[in-house]
Short mmCIF file of C-alpha atoms in Angstrom, two decimals:
data_model
loop_
_atom_site.label_atom_id
_atom_site.label_comp_id
_atom_site.label_asym_id
_atom_site.label_seq_id
_atom_site.Cartn_x
_atom_site.Cartn_y
_atom_site.Cartn_z
CA MET Y 1 33.62 38.06 -14.39
CA SER Y 2 33.19 39.92 -17.68
CA ARG Y 3 33.80 38.25 -21.02
CA LYS Y 4 36.54 39.46 -23.36
CA TYR Y 5 35.48 37.84 -26.63
CA PHE Y 6 32.11 36.24 -25.91
CA GLY Y 7 29.01 38.39 -25.76
CA THR Y 8 25.59 37.27 -24.61
CA ASP Y 9 25.26 35.19 -27.79
CA GLY Y 10 28.78 34.07 -28.67
CA VAL Y 11 31.42 35.98 -30.63
CA ARG Y 12 29.89 38.27 -33.24
CA GLY Y 13 30.92 41.11 -35.56
CA ARG Y 14 31.54 42.33 -39.08
CA VAL Y 15 33.26 39.74 -41.28
CA GLY Y 16 36.88 40.67 -41.92
CA GLN Y 17 37.05 42.85 -38.84
CA TYR Y 18 38.43 41.55 -35.55
CA PRO Y 19 37.36 39.15 -34.12
CA ILE Y 20 35.50 37.69 -37.12
CA THR Y 21 38.69 37.02 -39.07
CA PRO Y 22 40.11 33.68 -40.24
CA ASP Y 23 43.15 33.89 -37.97
CA PHE Y 24 41.14 34.63 -34.82
CA VAL Y 25 38.52 31.97 -35.59
CA LEU Y 26 41.33 29.45 -36.17
CA ARG Y 27 42.70 30.25 -32.71
CA LEU Y 28 39.17 30.17 -31.26
CA GLY Y 29 38.66 26.66 -32.61
CA TYR Y 30 42.06 25.54 -31.34
CA ALA Y 31 41.49 27.05 -27.87
CA ALA Y 32 37.98 25.60 -27.62
CA GLY Y 33 39.35 22.23 -28.74
CA LYS Y 34 42.04 22.26 -26.07
CA VAL Y 35 39.52 23.12 -23.35
CA LEU Y 36 37.13 20.42 -24.52
CA ALA Y 37 39.95 17.87 -24.79
CA ASN Y 38 41.01 18.61 -21.22
CA ARG Y 39 37.43 18.27 -19.98
CA ASN Y 40 37.23 14.95 -21.81
CA ALA Y 41 40.50 13.64 -20.36
CA ALA Y 42 38.72 10.88 -18.48
CA GLY Y 43 36.78 9.77 -21.55
CA SER Y 44 37.77 6.78 -23.62
CA HIS Y 45 37.03 8.43 -26.96
CA ARG Y 46 38.49 11.46 -28.68
CA PRO Y 47 36.23 14.51 -28.16
CA GLY Y 48 33.99 15.54 -31.02
CA VAL Y 49 32.18 18.75 -31.94
CA LEU Y 50 29.35 19.47 -34.34
CA ILE Y 51 29.62 22.51 -36.62
CA GLY Y 52 26.62 23.99 -38.40
CA LYS Y 53 25.97 27.34 -40.05
CA ASP Y 54 23.39 29.55 -41.66
CA THR Y 55 23.47 30.59 -45.32
CA ARG Y 56 25.93 33.52 -45.29
CA ASN Y 57 28.72 33.17 -47.83
CA SER Y 58 31.27 33.92 -45.09
CA GLY Y 59 30.24 30.66 -43.40
CA TYR Y 60 32.49 28.65 -45.70
CA MET Y 61 35.59 30.59 -44.63
CA LEU Y 62 34.79 30.49 -40.92
CA GLU Y 63 33.82 26.81 -41.05
CA ALA Y 64 37.20 25.94 -42.58
CA ALA Y 65 39.06 27.97 -39.94
CA LEU Y 66 37.16 26.35 -37.07
CA GLU Y 67 37.64 22.89 -38.53
CA ALA Y 68 41.40 23.41 -38.79
CA GLY Y 69 41.63 24.74 -35.24
CA PHE Y 70 39.70 21.84 -33.74
CA SER Y 71 41.70 19.31 -35.75
CA ALA Y 72 44.98 20.81 -34.57
CA ALA Y 73 43.78 20.39 -30.99
CA GLY Y 74 42.94 16.72 -31.57
CA VAL Y 75 39.16 17.10 -31.75
CA ASP Y 76 37.00 15.36 -34.34
CA VAL Y 77 34.63 17.57 -36.32
CA PHE Y 78 31.19 16.67 -37.65
CA LEU Y 79 29.75 19.06 -40.27
CA THR Y 80 26.05 19.58 -40.97
CA GLY Y 81 26.11 22.41 -43.49
CA PRO Y 82 23.24 24.93 -43.19
CA LEU Y 83 21.01 23.99 -40.26
CA PRO Y 84 18.97 26.05 -37.75
CA THR Y 85 20.73 26.92 -34.52
CA PRO Y 86 18.29 24.79 -32.45
CA GLY Y 87 18.97 21.91 -34.81
CA ILE Y 88 22.64 22.03 -33.84
CA ALA Y 89 21.66 22.05 -30.17
CA TYR Y 90 19.50 18.96 -30.71
CA LEU Y 91 22.04 16.99 -32.75
CA THR Y 92 24.89 17.78 -30.35
CA ARG Y 93 22.89 16.09 -27.63
CA ALA Y 94 21.59 13.26 -29.84
CA LEU Y 95 25.07 12.38 -31.14
CA ARG Y 96 26.61 12.51 -27.63
CA LEU Y 97 29.24 15.07 -28.67
CA GLN Y 98 31.21 17.38 -26.39
CA ALA Y 99 29.97 20.61 -27.98
CA GLY Y 100 28.07 22.14 -30.86
CA VAL Y 101 29.16 25.21 -32.78
CA VAL Y 102 26.93 27.47 -34.85
CA ILE Y 103 28.32 29.92 -37.41
CA SER Y 104 25.62 32.57 -37.60
CA ALA Y 105 24.79 36.18 -36.81
CA SER Y 106 21.10 35.38 -36.40
CA HIS Y 107 18.97 38.34 -37.52
CA ASN Y 108 21.92 40.54 -38.56
CA PRO Y 109 22.67 41.40 -42.23
CA PHE Y 110 24.90 39.10 -44.28
CA GLU Y 111 28.00 41.26 -43.73
CA ASP Y 112 28.04 40.10 -40.09
CA ASN Y 113 28.72 36.66 -38.73
CA GLY Y 114 29.37 35.00 -35.42
CA ILE Y 115 30.35 31.85 -33.54
CA LYS Y 116 28.29 30.44 -30.69
CA PHE Y 117 28.64 27.24 -28.75
CA PHE Y 118 26.35 24.67 -27.19
CA SER Y 119 27.37 22.26 -24.46
CA ALA Y 120 26.92 18.49 -24.63
CA ASP Y 121 23.39 18.80 -23.21
CA GLY Y 122 22.26 21.18 -25.96
CA LYS Y 123 22.36 24.32 -23.84
CA LYS Y 124 24.48 27.47 -24.04
CA LEU Y 125 28.04 26.93 -22.77
CA PRO Y 126 28.47 27.56 -19.02
CA ASP Y 127 30.29 30.75 -18.11
CA ASP Y 128 33.28 28.88 -16.70
CA VAL Y 129 33.86 27.09 -20.01
CA GLU Y 130 33.66 30.35 -21.98
CA HIS Y 131 36.15 31.93 -19.57
CA ALA Y 132 38.47 28.93 -19.97
CA ILE Y 133 38.35 29.28 -23.76
CA GLU Y 134 39.11 32.99 -23.52
CA ALA Y 135 42.04 32.28 -21.20
CA ALA Y 136 43.36 29.68 -23.66
CA ILE Y 137 43.21 32.22 -26.49
CA ASP Y 138 45.07 34.82 -24.44
CA ALA Y 139 47.69 32.24 -23.39
CA MET Y 140 48.66 31.81 -27.03
CA ASP Y 141 49.45 35.55 -27.30
CA GLY Y 142 50.99 35.39 -30.76
CA LYS Y 143 52.71 32.06 -30.16
CA PRO Y 144 52.36 29.38 -32.85
CA MET Y 145 49.80 26.68 -32.23
CA GLN Y 146 51.27 23.49 -30.82
CA THR Y 147 49.34 20.87 -32.73
CA VAL Y 148 48.89 17.38 -31.40
CA GLU Y 149 50.91 14.52 -32.87
CA PRO Y 150 49.99 13.73 -36.51
CA LYS Y 151 48.36 10.46 -35.49
CA ASP Y 152 46.16 12.34 -33.01
CA LEU Y 153 44.88 15.08 -35.32
CA GLY Y 154 41.13 15.41 -35.40
CA ARG Y 155 39.22 14.10 -38.37
CA ALA Y 156 36.25 15.67 -40.13
CA ARG Y 157 33.20 14.12 -41.71
CA ARG Y 158 29.84 15.36 -42.91
CA ILE Y 159 26.52 14.35 -41.32
CA ASP Y 160 24.52 13.71 -44.48
CA ASP Y 161 21.15 13.19 -42.79
CA ALA Y 162 21.33 16.16 -40.39
CA ALA Y 163 18.34 17.94 -41.94
CA GLY Y 164 16.21 14.80 -41.88
CA ARG Y 165 17.05 14.10 -38.25
CA TYR Y 166 16.09 17.60 -37.20
CA ILE Y 167 12.84 17.50 -39.19
CA GLU Y 168 11.86 14.34 -37.32
CA PHE Y 169 12.78 15.96 -34.01
CA CYS Y 170 10.52 18.95 -34.73
CA LYS Y 171 7.63 16.64 -35.54
CA SER Y 172 8.24 14.73 -32.29
CA THR Y 173 7.45 17.86 -30.23
CA VAL Y 174 3.72 17.61 -31.06
CA PRO Y 175 1.29 14.80 -30.16
CA ALA Y 176 1.39 11.75 -32.43
CA SER Y 177 -2.27 12.32 -33.40
CA PHE Y 178 -1.71 15.99 -34.33
CA ASP Y 179 -1.95 17.10 -37.94
CA LEU Y 180 -2.29 20.32 -39.92
CA ARG Y 181 -4.77 19.12 -42.54
CA ASN Y 182 -7.12 21.79 -43.89
CA LEU Y 183 -4.66 24.56 -43.00
CA LYS Y 184 -2.86 26.63 -45.61
CA ILE Y 185 0.30 28.11 -44.12
CA VAL Y 186 2.84 30.55 -45.52
CA VAL Y 187 6.31 30.11 -44.03
CA ASP Y 188 9.05 32.73 -44.45
CA CYS Y 189 12.51 31.24 -43.90
CA ALA Y 190 14.40 34.58 -44.20
CA HIS Y 191 16.66 33.01 -46.85
CA GLY Y 192 18.33 31.47 -43.83
CA ALA Y 193 19.16 28.18 -42.18
CA ALA Y 194 15.60 26.80 -42.25
CA TYR Y 195 15.16 27.24 -46.00
CA HIS Y 196 15.09 23.45 -46.52
CA ILE Y 197 13.57 22.54 -43.15
CA ALA Y 198 10.49 24.57 -42.19
CA ALA Y 199 8.28 23.83 -45.19
CA GLU Y 200 9.10 20.12 -44.99
CA VAL Y 201 8.06 19.91 -41.33
CA LEU Y 202 4.73 21.62 -41.98
CA HIS Y 203 4.10 19.62 -45.16
CA GLU Y 204 4.81 16.30 -43.47
CA LEU Y 205 2.31 17.25 -40.76
CA GLY Y 206 -0.36 17.67 -43.44
CA ALA Y 207 -0.46 21.41 -44.13
CA GLU Y 208 -0.69 23.03 -47.54
CA VAL Y 209 2.49 25.09 -47.51
CA VAL Y 210 3.58 28.19 -49.39
CA ALA Y 211 7.28 28.82 -48.81
CA ILE Y 212 8.94 32.22 -49.26
CA GLY Y 213 12.40 33.40 -48.25
CA ASN Y 214 13.67 29.95 -49.20
CA ALA Y 215 16.16 30.83 -51.95
CA PRO Y 216 19.40 31.81 -50.19
CA ASP Y 217 22.28 33.10 -52.31
CA GLY Y 218 24.74 33.83 -49.51
CA LEU Y 219 23.96 37.54 -49.52
CA ASN Y 220 20.19 37.86 -49.07
CA ILE Y 221 19.72 36.43 -45.56
CA ASN Y 222 17.21 38.56 -43.57
CA GLU Y 223 17.03 41.09 -46.42
CA GLY Y 224 13.43 42.32 -46.45
CA VAL Y 225 12.19 38.93 -45.28
CA GLY Y 226 11.73 36.88 -42.14
CA ALA Y 227 10.81 37.76 -38.59
CA LEU Y 228 12.28 41.25 -38.87
CA HIS Y 229 10.18 42.05 -41.94
CA PRO Y 230 6.77 40.33 -41.62
CA GLU Y 231 5.23 42.68 -44.22
CA LEU Y 232 6.11 40.28 -47.07
CA LEU Y 233 4.55 37.41 -45.13
CA ALA Y 234 1.36 39.42 -44.60
CA SER Y 235 1.05 40.32 -48.29
CA THR Y 236 1.71 36.70 -49.33
CA ILE Y 237 -1.01 35.46 -46.97
CA GLU Y 238 -3.45 37.87 -48.59
CA ALA Y 239 -2.38 36.94 -52.12
CA THR Y 240 -2.64 33.18 -51.53
CA GLY Y 241 -5.67 33.13 -49.25
CA ALA Y 242 -3.67 31.32 -46.55
CA ASP Y 243 -4.96 30.82 -43.01
CA LEU Y 244 -1.82 32.09 -41.28
CA GLY Y 245 1.90 32.65 -41.62
CA ILE Y 246 5.12 31.84 -39.80
CA ALA Y 247 8.22 34.04 -40.06
CA LEU Y 248 11.63 32.86 -38.83
CA ASP Y 249 14.92 34.74 -38.68
CA GLY Y 250 18.25 33.81 -40.28
CA ASP Y 251 19.13 31.03 -37.86
CA ALA Y 252 15.49 30.08 -37.11
CA ASP Y 253 15.50 30.58 -33.35
CA ARG Y 254 13.17 33.60 -33.53
CA LEU Y 255 9.48 33.61 -34.46
CA VAL Y 256 6.76 36.03 -35.54
CA MET Y 257 3.30 34.84 -36.56
CA VAL Y 258 0.77 36.57 -38.82
CA ASP Y 259 -2.97 35.88 -39.06
CA ALA Y 260 -5.22 35.80 -42.11
CA ASN Y 261 -5.91 39.53 -41.71
CA GLY Y 262 -2.21 40.42 -41.92
CA THR Y 263 -1.82 41.21 -38.22
CA ALA Y 264 1.60 40.26 -36.78
CA TYR Y 265 2.02 38.84 -33.27
CA ASP Y 266 5.21 39.08 -31.23
CA GLY Y 267 6.96 36.84 -28.73
CA ASP Y 268 4.90 37.97 -25.74
CA GLN Y 269 1.65 36.96 -27.42
CA ILE Y 270 3.11 33.70 -28.69
CA LEU Y 271 4.48 32.83 -25.24
CA TYR Y 272 1.11 33.55 -23.63
CA ALA Y 273 -0.68 31.26 -26.11
CA ILE Y 274 1.73 28.42 -25.31
CA VAL Y 275 1.33 28.90 -21.56
CA GLN Y 276 -2.47 29.01 -21.90
CA GLU Y 277 -2.37 25.69 -23.74
CA ARG Y 278 -0.21 24.13 -21.03
CA LEU Y 279 -2.60 25.39 -18.34
CA LEU Y 280 -5.32 23.20 -19.84
CA ASP Y 281 -3.34 20.20 -18.61
CA GLY Y 282 -2.32 21.50 -15.20
CA PRO Y 283 -0.59 24.30 -13.30
CA VAL Y 284 2.39 26.19 -14.73
CA ALA Y 285 5.05 26.87 -12.08
CA GLY Y 286 6.12 30.20 -13.54
CA VAL Y 287 7.17 32.21 -16.59
CA VAL Y 288 10.28 34.30 -17.25
CA GLY Y 289 10.31 37.37 -19.47
CA THR Y 290 12.78 40.22 -19.82
CA LEU Y 291 12.91 43.89 -18.94
CA MET Y 292 11.24 44.53 -22.32
CA THR Y 293 8.38 42.07 -21.85
CA ASN Y 294 5.05 43.86 -22.22
CA MET Y 295 3.27 44.63 -18.98
CA ALA Y 296 0.08 43.16 -20.45
CA LEU Y 297 1.64 39.68 -20.36
CA GLU Y 298 2.63 40.11 -16.72
CA GLN Y 299 -0.92 41.15 -15.79
CA ALA Y 300 -2.53 38.37 -17.83
CA LEU Y 301 -0.37 35.75 -16.15
CA ALA Y 302 -1.20 37.17 -12.72
CA GLU Y 303 -4.88 36.76 -13.51
CA ARG Y 304 -4.18 33.09 -14.20
CA GLN Y 305 -2.17 32.78 -10.93
CA VAL Y 306 1.05 32.14 -12.85
CA PRO Y 307 4.18 33.68 -11.25
CA PHE Y 308 6.27 35.93 -13.49
CA LYS Y 309 9.83 37.21 -13.24
CA ARG Y 310 11.94 39.48 -15.46
CA ALA Y 311 15.51 38.77 -16.59
CA LYS Y 312 17.94 41.02 -18.40
CA VAL Y 313 17.43 41.28 -22.16
CA GLY Y 314 18.87 38.22 -23.92
CA ASP Y 315 17.67 34.62 -24.13
CA ARG Y 316 20.80 33.59 -22.24
CA TYR Y 317 19.56 35.45 -19.17
CA VAL Y 318 16.03 34.10 -19.57
CA MET Y 319 17.51 30.59 -19.58
CA GLU Y 320 19.61 31.30 -16.49
CA LEU Y 321 16.59 32.52 -14.53
CA LEU Y 322 14.47 29.58 -15.69
CA ALA Y 323 17.18 27.22 -14.46
CA ALA Y 324 17.42 29.02 -11.12
CA GLU Y 325 13.64 28.82 -10.61
CA GLY Y 326 13.18 25.35 -12.07
CA TRP Y 327 10.58 26.70 -14.53
CA LEU Y 328 9.97 25.64 -18.13
CA TYR Y 329 8.60 28.61 -20.07
CA GLY Y 330 10.06 31.98 -20.97
CA GLY Y 331 10.90 34.27 -23.82
CA GLU Y 332 11.45 37.70 -25.28
CA ASN Y 333 9.05 39.92 -27.17
CA SER Y 334 11.49 39.75 -30.09
CA GLY Y 335 10.31 36.17 -30.67
CA HIS Y 336 12.82 34.02 -28.80
CA ILE Y 337 10.64 31.47 -27.01
CA LEU Y 338 11.82 28.84 -24.53
CA ALA Y 339 9.61 25.80 -23.97
CA LEU Y 340 11.99 23.56 -22.08
CA ASP Y 341 9.50 20.71 -22.03
CA ARG Y 342 10.08 20.47 -25.78
CA HIS Y 343 13.66 21.65 -26.42
CA THR Y 344 16.77 22.73 -24.52
CA THR Y 345 16.99 26.07 -26.34
CA GLY Y 346 14.86 28.59 -28.20
CA ASP Y 347 13.45 27.18 -31.44
CA GLY Y 348 11.27 29.25 -33.77
CA LEU Y 349 9.81 26.29 -35.63
CA VAL Y 350 9.11 24.21 -32.51
CA SER Y 351 7.49 27.27 -30.90
CA ALA Y 352 5.28 27.75 -33.96
CA LEU Y 353 4.20 24.11 -33.71
CA GLN Y 354 3.22 24.62 -30.07
CA VAL Y 355 1.00 27.54 -31.10
CA LEU Y 356 -0.54 25.41 -33.86
CA VAL Y 357 -1.30 22.68 -31.33
CA ALA Y 358 -3.10 25.27 -29.20
CA LEU Y 359 -4.91 26.54 -32.30
CA LYS Y 360 -6.18 23.08 -33.21
CA ARG Y 361 -7.20 22.46 -29.64
CA SER Y 362 -9.17 25.70 -29.42
CA GLY Y 363 -10.83 25.13 -32.78
CA GLY Y 364 -10.66 28.85 -33.53
CA LYS Y 365 -8.62 31.26 -35.63
CA LEU Y 366 -5.13 32.59 -34.99
CA ASP Y 367 -6.38 36.13 -34.37
CA ALA Y 368 -8.62 34.90 -31.55
CA LEU Y 369 -5.82 32.82 -30.02
CA LEU Y 370 -2.99 35.36 -30.16
CA GLY Y 371 -5.04 38.53 -30.20
CA GLY Y 372 -6.51 37.71 -26.81
CA LEU Y 373 -3.50 39.37 -25.21
CA LYS Y 374 -3.87 43.10 -25.90
CA LEU Y 375 -0.42 44.62 -25.58
CA PHE Y 376 0.17 47.97 -23.90
CA PRO Y 377 1.53 50.62 -26.30
CA GLN Y 378 5.26 51.12 -25.77
CA CYS Y 379 7.12 54.32 -26.63
CA MET Y 380 10.90 54.05 -27.00
CA ILE Y 381 13.13 57.12 -27.35
CA ASN Y 382 16.88 56.77 -27.89
CA VAL Y 383 18.76 59.66 -26.28
CA PRO Y 384 22.43 60.06 -27.33
CA VAL Y 385 24.65 60.18 -24.23
CA LYS Y 386 28.31 60.74 -23.53
CA PRO Y 387 30.42 57.69 -22.56
CA GLY Y 388 30.37 57.20 -18.82
CA PHE Y 389 27.22 59.25 -18.24
CA ASN Y 390 25.97 58.07 -14.82
CA TRP Y 391 22.25 58.40 -15.38
CA GLN Y 392 21.43 56.00 -12.56
CA ASN Y 393 22.75 58.40 -9.93
CA HIS Y 394 21.75 61.67 -11.61
CA GLU Y 395 19.33 63.45 -9.27
CA ALA Y 396 17.18 65.08 -11.98
CA VAL Y 397 16.88 61.90 -14.05
CA THR Y 398 16.01 59.83 -10.98
CA ALA Y 399 13.38 62.37 -9.93
CA ALA Y 400 11.84 62.40 -13.42
CA VAL Y 401 11.58 58.59 -13.48
CA GLU Y 402 10.04 58.48 -10.01
CA ALA Y 403 7.52 61.20 -10.88
CA SER Y 404 6.50 59.45 -14.10
CA SER Y 405 6.18 56.09 -12.33
CA ALA Y 406 3.94 57.71 -9.71
CA ARG Y 407 1.69 59.24 -12.38
CA LEU Y 408 1.40 55.92 -14.21
CA GLY Y 409 0.78 53.82 -11.11
CA LYS Y 410 -0.52 50.40 -12.15
CA ARG Y 411 -1.43 51.72 -15.60
CA GLY Y 412 2.14 51.48 -16.91
CA ARG Y 413 5.85 51.38 -16.20
CA VAL Y 414 9.13 53.15 -16.99
CA LEU Y 415 12.38 51.52 -18.09
CA LEU Y 416 15.72 53.21 -18.78
CA ARG Y 417 18.32 50.98 -20.38
CA PRO Y 418 21.67 51.78 -22.02
CA SER Y 419 22.26 50.29 -25.46
CA GLY Y 420 24.86 47.58 -25.65
CA THR Y 421 25.98 48.58 -29.14
CA GLU Y 422 25.75 52.39 -29.40
CA PRO Y 423 26.13 55.44 -27.08
CA VAL Y 424 22.44 55.97 -26.39
CA LEU Y 425 20.16 55.63 -23.39
CA ARG Y 426 16.88 53.95 -24.27
CA VAL Y 427 13.92 55.58 -22.54
CA MET Y 428 10.91 53.27 -22.68
CA VAL Y 429 7.46 53.92 -21.24
CA GLU Y 430 4.51 51.62 -21.68
CA ALA Y 431 0.97 52.39 -20.60
CA GLU Y 432 -2.60 51.39 -21.30
CA ASP Y 433 -2.95 54.60 -23.32
CA GLY Y 434 -0.55 55.25 -26.21
CA ALA Y 435 -0.68 59.03 -25.88
CA LEU Y 436 0.18 58.73 -22.20
CA SER Y 437 3.17 56.48 -22.86
CA ARG Y 438 4.53 58.94 -25.46
CA SER Y 439 4.07 62.03 -23.30
CA GLU Y 440 5.77 60.39 -20.31
CA ALA Y 441 8.66 59.10 -22.44
CA GLU Y 442 9.18 62.52 -24.03
CA SER Y 443 9.14 64.14 -20.59
CA ILE Y 444 11.86 61.84 -19.23
CA ALA Y 445 13.92 62.09 -22.45
CA ALA Y 446 13.87 65.89 -22.17
CA VAL Y 447 15.26 65.69 -18.62
CA VAL Y 448 18.03 63.31 -19.76
CA ARG Y 449 19.00 65.71 -22.58
CA SER Y 450 19.04 68.61 -20.12
CA ALA Y 451 21.15 66.62 -17.67
CA LEU Y 452 23.76 66.12 -20.39
#
């Protein structure tokens, strides 16, 4: 069943444009509260939800709307203020609440915002709950909200030690004997939700820390900083003589790492380093990537006898496949890493700590640890297409893909994927040789253009 309001990562859009408007978010909070209250009918306590946010100035408005909606539905609200998305997932579980809500648009610019939910166990909401919330919104259909009796209205209070609790959780994901002494680390918080978290975690573990991207003003989140822009991190490492750098995105669930030479490493390389470290202690049942995961990771895992499967793009789908297989490790090349033996959701800071554990264990440098996985060059060409263009059943396009795949053989692969946000077909070819990947991608793109 398709979703009407929820995407793969909650409800997201431009602030002030439907659905990221105060009136819709009020109804979203009310509908979610009603669904949660019904699911808690057998409980002895009133249901409670945790609400956190990143540093966008629109977060104040959306937080107030959600709080009012939940209260009207008879649900208590606990507010954390700015906190990383994985921190909300952790605290929802630790505080035994019915759900967690994050107000964030992750790596998007400040003009965007979004609402995403976590279930009581710190994982993304099940599909059936999201569908129930959507149905409750539609059932209102312009009708006024029927609030609970005044005595049953939900109450709100702030969790003053939320940041401290999450900092301690992050530290608990590494061995008790582990420390970062003699390491100088630059951490880029993207002017986002980890601005007061990441440096503290690393400092308390013994590192000398240089923090950048840690001065949010409500408008500068992700602007030229963070995981999407590791250039600033690389230049700061050079200027300070640091050993390595960590770049997070606006809500701190995405990670890029940079070595002392200024080389950036993506999610595939980070995931491989974590899996290699786990293999030192025993077999790894399997790893999940996405359609965009580099072929080099798949081949490297095969050499280590580790099964590998691909999910659709989106950490939600990686999580679903991990659950179906009963595996613990997965991720996306964009930097979303899932290590379910440490957390219930993707966590950029926790993932960085797992890499640092592997680094300390190897006794080497970050470039040796992460650079051991040599990625295949990928060429991506976006071809504008008309709405409804059925490329999957177009004879010429199919023939071009098959011919290219045959020429590449085991040296590469072809992937055609429609964009979820714009009318383009993404033609991606990766191969051991960069010139080969470009020539094959251009050949297929030309056929698609001709077919149009």
